[in-house]
JSON list of C-alpha atoms in Angstrom, two decimals:
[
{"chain": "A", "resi": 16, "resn": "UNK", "atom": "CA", "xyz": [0.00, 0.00, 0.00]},
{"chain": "A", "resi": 17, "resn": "UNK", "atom": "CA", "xyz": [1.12, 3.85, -0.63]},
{"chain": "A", "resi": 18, "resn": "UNK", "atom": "CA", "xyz": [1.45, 4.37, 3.30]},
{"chain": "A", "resi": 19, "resn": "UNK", "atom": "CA", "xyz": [3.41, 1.48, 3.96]},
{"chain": "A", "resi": 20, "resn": "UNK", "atom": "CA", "xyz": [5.51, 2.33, 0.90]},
{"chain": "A", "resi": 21, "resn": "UNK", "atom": "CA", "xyz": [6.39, 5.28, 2.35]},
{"chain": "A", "resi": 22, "resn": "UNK", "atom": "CA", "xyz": [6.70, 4.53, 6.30]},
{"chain": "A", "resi": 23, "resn": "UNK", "atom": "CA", "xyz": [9.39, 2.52, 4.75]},
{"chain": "A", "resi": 24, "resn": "UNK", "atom": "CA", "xyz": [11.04, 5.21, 2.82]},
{"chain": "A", "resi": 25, "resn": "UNK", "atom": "CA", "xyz": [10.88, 7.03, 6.04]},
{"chain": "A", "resi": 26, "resn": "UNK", "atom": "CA", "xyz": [12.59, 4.27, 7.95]},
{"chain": "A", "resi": 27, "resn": "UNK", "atom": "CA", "xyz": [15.15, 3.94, 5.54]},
{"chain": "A", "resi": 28, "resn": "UNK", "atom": "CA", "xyz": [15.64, 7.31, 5.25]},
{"chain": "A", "resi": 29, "resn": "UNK", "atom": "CA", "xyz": [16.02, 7.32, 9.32]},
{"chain": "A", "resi": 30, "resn": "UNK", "atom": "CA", "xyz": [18.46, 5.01, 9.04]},
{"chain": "A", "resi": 31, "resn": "UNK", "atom": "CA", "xyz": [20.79, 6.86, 6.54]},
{"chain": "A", "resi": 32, "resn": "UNK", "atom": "CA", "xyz": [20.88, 9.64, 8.77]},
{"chain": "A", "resi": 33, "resn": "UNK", "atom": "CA", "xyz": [21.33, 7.66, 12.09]},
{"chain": "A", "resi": 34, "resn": "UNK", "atom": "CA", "xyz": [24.47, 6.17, 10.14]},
{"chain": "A", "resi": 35, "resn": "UNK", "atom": "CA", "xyz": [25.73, 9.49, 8.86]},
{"chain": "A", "resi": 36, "resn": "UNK", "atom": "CA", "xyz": [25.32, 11.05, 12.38]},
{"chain": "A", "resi": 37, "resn": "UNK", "atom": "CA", "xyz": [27.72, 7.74, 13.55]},
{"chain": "A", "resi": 38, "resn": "UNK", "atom": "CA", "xyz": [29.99, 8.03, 10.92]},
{"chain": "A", "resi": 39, "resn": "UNK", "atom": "CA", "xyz": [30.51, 11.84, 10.90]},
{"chain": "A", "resi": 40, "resn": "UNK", "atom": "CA", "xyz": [29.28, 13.81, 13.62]},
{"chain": "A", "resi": 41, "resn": "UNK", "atom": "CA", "xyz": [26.29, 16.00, 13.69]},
{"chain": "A", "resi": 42, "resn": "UNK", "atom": "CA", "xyz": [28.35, 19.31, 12.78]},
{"chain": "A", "resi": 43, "resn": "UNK", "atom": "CA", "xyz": [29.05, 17.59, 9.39]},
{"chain": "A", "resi": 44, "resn": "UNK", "atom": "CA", "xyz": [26.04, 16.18, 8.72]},
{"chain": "A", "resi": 45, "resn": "UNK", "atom": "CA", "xyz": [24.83, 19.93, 9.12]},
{"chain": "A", "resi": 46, "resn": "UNK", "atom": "CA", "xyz": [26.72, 20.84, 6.63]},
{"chain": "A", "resi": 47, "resn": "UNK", "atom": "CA", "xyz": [25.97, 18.08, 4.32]},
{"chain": "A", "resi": 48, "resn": "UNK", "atom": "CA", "xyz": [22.22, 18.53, 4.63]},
{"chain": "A", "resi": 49, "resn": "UNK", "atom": "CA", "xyz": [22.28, 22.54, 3.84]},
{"chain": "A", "resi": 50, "resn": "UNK", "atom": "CA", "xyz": [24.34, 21.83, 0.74]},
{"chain": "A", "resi": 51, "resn": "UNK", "atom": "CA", "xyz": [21.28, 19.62, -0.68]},
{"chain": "A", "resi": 52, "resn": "UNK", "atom": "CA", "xyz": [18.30, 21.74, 1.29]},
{"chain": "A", "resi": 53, "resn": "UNK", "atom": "CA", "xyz": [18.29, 24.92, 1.48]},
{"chain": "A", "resi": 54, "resn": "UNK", "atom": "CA", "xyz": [18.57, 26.29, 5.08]},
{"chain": "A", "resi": 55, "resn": "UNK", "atom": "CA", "xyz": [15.01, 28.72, 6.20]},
{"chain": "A", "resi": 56, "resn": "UNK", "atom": "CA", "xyz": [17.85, 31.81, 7.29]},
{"chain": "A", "resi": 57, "resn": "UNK", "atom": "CA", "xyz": [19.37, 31.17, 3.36]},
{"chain": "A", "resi": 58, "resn": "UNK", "atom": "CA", "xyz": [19.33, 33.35, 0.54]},
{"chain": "A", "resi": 59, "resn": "UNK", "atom": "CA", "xyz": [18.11, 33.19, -2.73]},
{"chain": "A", "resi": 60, "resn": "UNK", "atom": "CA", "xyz": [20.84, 34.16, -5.92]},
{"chain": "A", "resi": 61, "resn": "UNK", "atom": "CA", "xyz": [19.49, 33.63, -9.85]},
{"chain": "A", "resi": 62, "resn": "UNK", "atom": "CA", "xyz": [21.29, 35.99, -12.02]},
{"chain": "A", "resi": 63, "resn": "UNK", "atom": "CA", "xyz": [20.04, 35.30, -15.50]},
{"chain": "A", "resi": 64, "resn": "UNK", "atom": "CA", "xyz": [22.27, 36.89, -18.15]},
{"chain": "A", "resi": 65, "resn": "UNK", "atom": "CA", "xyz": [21.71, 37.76, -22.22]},
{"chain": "A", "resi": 66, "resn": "UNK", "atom": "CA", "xyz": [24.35, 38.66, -24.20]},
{"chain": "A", "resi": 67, "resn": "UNK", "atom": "CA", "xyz": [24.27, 39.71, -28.25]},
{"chain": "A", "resi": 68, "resn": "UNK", "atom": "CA", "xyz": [26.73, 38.12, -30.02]},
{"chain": "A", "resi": 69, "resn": "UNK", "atom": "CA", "xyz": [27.50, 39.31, -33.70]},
{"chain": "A", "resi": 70, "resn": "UNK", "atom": "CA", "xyz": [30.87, 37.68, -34.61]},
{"chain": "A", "resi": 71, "resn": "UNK", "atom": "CA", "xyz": [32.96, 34.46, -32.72]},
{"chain": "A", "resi": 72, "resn": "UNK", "atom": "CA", "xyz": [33.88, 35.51, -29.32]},
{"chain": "A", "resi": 73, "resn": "UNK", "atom": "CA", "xyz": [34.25, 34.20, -25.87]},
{"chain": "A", "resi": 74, "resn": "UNK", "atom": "CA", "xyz": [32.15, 36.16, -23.67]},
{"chain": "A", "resi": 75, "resn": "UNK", "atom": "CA", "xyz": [30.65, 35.72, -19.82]},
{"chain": "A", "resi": 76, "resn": "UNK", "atom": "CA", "xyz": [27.05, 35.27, -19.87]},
{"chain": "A", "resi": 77, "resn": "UNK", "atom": "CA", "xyz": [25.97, 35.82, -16.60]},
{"chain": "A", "resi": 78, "resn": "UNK", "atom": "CA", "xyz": [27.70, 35.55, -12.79]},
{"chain": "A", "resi": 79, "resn": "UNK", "atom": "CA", "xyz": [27.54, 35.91, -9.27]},
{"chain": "A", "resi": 80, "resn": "UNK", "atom": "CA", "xyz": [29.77, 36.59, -6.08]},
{"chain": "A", "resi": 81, "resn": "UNK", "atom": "CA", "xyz": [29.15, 34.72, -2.82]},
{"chain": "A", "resi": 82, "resn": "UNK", "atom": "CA", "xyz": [29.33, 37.11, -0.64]},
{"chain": "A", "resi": 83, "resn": "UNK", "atom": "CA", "xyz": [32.54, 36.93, 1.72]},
{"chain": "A", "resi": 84, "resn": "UNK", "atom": "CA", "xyz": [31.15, 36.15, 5.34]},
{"chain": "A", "resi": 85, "resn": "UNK", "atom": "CA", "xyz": [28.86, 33.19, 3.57]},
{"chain": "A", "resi": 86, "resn": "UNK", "atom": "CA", "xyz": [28.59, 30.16, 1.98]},
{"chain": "A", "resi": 87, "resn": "UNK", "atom": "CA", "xyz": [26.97, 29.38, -1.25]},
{"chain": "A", "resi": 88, "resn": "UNK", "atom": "CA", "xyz": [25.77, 26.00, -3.31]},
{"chain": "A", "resi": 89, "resn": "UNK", "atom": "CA", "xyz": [25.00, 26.34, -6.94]},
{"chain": "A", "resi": 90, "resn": "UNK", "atom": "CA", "xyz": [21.98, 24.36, -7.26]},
{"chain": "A", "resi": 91, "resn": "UNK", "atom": "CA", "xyz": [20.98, 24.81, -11.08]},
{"chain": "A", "resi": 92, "resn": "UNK", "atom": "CA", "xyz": [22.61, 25.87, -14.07]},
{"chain": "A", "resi": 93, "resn": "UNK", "atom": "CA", "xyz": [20.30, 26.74, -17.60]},
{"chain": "A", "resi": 94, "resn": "UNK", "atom": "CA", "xyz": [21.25, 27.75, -21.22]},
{"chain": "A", "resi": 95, "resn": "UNK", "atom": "CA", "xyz": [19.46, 29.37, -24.02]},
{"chain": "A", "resi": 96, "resn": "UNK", "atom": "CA", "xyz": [20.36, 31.00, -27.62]},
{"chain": "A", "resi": 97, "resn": "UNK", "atom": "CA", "xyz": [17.76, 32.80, -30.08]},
{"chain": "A", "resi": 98, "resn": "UNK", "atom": "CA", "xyz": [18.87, 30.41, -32.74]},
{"chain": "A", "resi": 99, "resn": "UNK", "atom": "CA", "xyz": [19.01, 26.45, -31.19]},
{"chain": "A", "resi": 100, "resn": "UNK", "atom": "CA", "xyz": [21.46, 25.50, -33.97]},
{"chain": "A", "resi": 101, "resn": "UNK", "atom": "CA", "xyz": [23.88, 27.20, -31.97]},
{"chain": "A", "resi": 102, "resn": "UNK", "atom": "CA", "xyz": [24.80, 24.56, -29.31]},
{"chain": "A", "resi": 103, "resn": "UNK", "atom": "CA", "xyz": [26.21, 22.59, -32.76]},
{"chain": "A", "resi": 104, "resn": "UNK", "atom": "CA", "xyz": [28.72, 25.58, -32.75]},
{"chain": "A", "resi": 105, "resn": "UNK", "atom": "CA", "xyz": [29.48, 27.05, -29.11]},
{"chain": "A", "resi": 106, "resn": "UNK", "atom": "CA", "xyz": [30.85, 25.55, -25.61]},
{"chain": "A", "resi": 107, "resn": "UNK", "atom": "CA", "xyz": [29.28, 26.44, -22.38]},
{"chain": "A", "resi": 108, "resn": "UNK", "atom": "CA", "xyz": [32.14, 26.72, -19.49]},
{"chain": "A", "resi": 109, "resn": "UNK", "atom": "CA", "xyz": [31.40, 27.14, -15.60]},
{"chain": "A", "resi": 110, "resn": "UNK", "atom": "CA", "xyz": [33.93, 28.40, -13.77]},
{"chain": "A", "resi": 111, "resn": "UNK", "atom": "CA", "xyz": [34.72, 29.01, -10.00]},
{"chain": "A", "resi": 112, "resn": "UNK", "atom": "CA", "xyz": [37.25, 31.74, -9.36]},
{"chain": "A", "resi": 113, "resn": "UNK", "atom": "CA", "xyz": [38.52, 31.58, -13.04]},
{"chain": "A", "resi": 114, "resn": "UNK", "atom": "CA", "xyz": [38.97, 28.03, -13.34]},
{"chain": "A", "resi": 115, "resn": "UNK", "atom": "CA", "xyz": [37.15, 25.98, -15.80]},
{"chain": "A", "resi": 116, "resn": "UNK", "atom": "CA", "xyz": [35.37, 22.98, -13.95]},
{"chain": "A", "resi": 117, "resn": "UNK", "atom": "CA", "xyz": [36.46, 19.93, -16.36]},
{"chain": "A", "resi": 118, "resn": "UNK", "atom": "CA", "xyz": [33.17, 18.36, -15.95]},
{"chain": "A", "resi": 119, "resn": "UNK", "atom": "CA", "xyz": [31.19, 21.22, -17.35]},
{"chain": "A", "resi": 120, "resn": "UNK", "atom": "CA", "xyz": [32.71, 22.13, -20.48]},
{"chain": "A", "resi": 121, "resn": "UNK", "atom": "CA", "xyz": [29.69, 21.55, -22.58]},
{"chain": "A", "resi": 122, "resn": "UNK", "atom": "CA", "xyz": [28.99, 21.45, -26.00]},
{"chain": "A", "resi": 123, "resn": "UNK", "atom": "CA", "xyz": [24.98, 20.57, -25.71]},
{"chain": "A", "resi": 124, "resn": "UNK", "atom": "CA", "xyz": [22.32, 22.17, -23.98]},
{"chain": "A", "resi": 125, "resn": "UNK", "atom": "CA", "xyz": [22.13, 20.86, -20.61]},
{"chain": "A", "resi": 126, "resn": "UNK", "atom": "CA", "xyz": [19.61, 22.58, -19.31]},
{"chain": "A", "resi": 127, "resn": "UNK", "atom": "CA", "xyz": [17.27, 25.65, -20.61]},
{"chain": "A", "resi": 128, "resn": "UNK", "atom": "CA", "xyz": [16.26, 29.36, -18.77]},
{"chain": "A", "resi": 129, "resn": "UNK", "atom": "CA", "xyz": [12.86, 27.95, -17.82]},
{"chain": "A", "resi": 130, "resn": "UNK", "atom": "CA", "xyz": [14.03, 24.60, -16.84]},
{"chain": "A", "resi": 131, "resn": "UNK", "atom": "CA", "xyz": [17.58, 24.56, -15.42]},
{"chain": "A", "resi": 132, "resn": "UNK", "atom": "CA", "xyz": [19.89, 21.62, -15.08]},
{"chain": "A", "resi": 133, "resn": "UNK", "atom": "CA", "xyz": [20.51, 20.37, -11.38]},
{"chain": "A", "resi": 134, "resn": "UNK", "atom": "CA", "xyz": [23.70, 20.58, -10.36]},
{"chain": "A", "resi": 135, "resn": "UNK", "atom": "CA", "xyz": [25.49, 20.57, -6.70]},
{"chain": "A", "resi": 136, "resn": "UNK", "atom": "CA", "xyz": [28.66, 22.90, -6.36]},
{"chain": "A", "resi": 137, "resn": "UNK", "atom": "CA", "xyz": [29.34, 23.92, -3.01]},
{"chain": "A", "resi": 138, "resn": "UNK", "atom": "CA", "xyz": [30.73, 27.66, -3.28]},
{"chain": "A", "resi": 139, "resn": "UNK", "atom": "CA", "xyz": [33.16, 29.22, -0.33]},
{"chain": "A", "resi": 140, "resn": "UNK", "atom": "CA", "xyz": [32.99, 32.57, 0.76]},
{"chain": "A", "resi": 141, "resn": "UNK", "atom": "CA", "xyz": [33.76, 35.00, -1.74]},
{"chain": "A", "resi": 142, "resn": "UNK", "atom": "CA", "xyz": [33.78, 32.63, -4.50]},
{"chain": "A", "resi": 143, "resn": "UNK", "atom": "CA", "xyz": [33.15, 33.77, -7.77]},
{"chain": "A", "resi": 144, "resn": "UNK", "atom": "CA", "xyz": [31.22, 31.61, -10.12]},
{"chain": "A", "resi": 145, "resn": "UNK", "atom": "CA", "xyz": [30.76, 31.93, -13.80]},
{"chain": "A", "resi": 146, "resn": "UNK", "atom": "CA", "xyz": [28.80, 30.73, -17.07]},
{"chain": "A", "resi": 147, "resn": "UNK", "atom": "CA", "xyz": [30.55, 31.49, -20.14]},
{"chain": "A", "resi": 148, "resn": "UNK", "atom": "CA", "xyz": [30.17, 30.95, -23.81]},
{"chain": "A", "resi": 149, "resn": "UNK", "atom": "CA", "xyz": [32.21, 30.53, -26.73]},
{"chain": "A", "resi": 150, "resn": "UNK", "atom": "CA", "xyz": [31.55, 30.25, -30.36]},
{"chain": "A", "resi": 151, "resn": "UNK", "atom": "CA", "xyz": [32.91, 29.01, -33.38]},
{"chain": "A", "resi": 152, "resn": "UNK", "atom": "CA", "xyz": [31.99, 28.59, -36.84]},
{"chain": "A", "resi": 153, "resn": "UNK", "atom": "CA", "xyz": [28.22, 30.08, -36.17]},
{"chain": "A", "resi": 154, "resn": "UNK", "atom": "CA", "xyz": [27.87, 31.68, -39.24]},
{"chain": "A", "resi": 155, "resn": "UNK", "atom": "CA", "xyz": [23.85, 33.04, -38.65]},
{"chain": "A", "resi": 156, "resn": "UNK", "atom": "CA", "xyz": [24.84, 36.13, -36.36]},
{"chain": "A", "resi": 157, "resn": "UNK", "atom": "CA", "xyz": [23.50, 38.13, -34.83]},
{"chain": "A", "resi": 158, "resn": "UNK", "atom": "CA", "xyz": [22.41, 35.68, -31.93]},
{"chain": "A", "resi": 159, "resn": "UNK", "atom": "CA", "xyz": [21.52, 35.71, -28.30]},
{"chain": "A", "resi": 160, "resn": "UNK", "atom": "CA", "xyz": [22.47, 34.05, -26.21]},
{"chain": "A", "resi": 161, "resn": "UNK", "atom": "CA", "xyz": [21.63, 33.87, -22.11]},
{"chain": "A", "resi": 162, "resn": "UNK", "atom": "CA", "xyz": [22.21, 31.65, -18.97]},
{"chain": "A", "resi": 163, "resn": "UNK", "atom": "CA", "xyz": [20.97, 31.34, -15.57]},
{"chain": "A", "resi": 164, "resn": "UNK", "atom": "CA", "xyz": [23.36, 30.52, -12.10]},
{"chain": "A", "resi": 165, "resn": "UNK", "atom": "CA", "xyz": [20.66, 29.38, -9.48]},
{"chain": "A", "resi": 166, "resn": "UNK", "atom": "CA", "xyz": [21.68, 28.91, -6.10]},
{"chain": "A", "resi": 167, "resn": "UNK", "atom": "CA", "xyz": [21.54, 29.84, -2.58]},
{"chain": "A", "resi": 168, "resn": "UNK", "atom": "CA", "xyz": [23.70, 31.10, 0.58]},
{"chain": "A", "resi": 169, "resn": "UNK", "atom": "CA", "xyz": [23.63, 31.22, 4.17]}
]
């Protein structure tokens, strides 16, 4: 039945934290828990970002700062261009501080404005985090192109 279904998701559930609370201590499982659910004192951060672009060029769609006494998780990241043949022709780069995160060098649309792709990438105070795009080859400029960093800090 549904409710038994879930008193044993519950249970289960129970149990992964009782071991977690063994294993690390309750100030890391804190932590851990406010990385994946947002904490009631955090706050909200969704810069969305457009950019025209009219020739090839590398160019920072949209970004945000943690601020410096906080710290930040970037929950969802989202992509969009006025012409969709473009993802055949650009990469999409996150960055954190300036450095490219290997994992997200994309050449696809992961995820779009209205409908971001989930992500987890815990941010330290003052951490700068960024969505860039390059293109190459696009030959149907003028374009637009925009991005969305969705996150929170606390």
């Amino acid at each position: 039945s549904p409710a038994s279904e879930k008193a044993t998701e519950q249970s289960n559930n129970l149990a992964a934290i009782e071991s977690l609370l063994k294993q690390y201590g309750s100030d890391k499982l804190i932590e851990f828990l406010k990385y994946h659910f947002k904490p009631i004192n955090a706050t909200d951060f969704d810069p969305i970002g457009e950019i025209a672009f009219t020739v090839d060029a590398t160019q920072t769609i949209t970004s945000f700062v943690v601020p410096s006494s906080n710290t930040g998780v970037l929950k969802f990241v989202g992509q969009a261009a006025s012409d969709p043949t473009l993802f055949n022709s650009a990469t999409w780069i996150l960055r954190v501080n300036g450095t490219p995160l290997p994992y997200w060098a994309v050449t696809t649309q992961k995820g779009s404005i209205v409908q971001p792709d989930p992500v987890t990438i815990l941010l330290q105070p003052g951490t700068t985090i960024l969505l860039e795009c390059t293109t190459s080859g696009f030959g149907s400029y003028p374009v637009t192109i925009a991005g969305r960093l969705k996150g929170w800090y606390w």
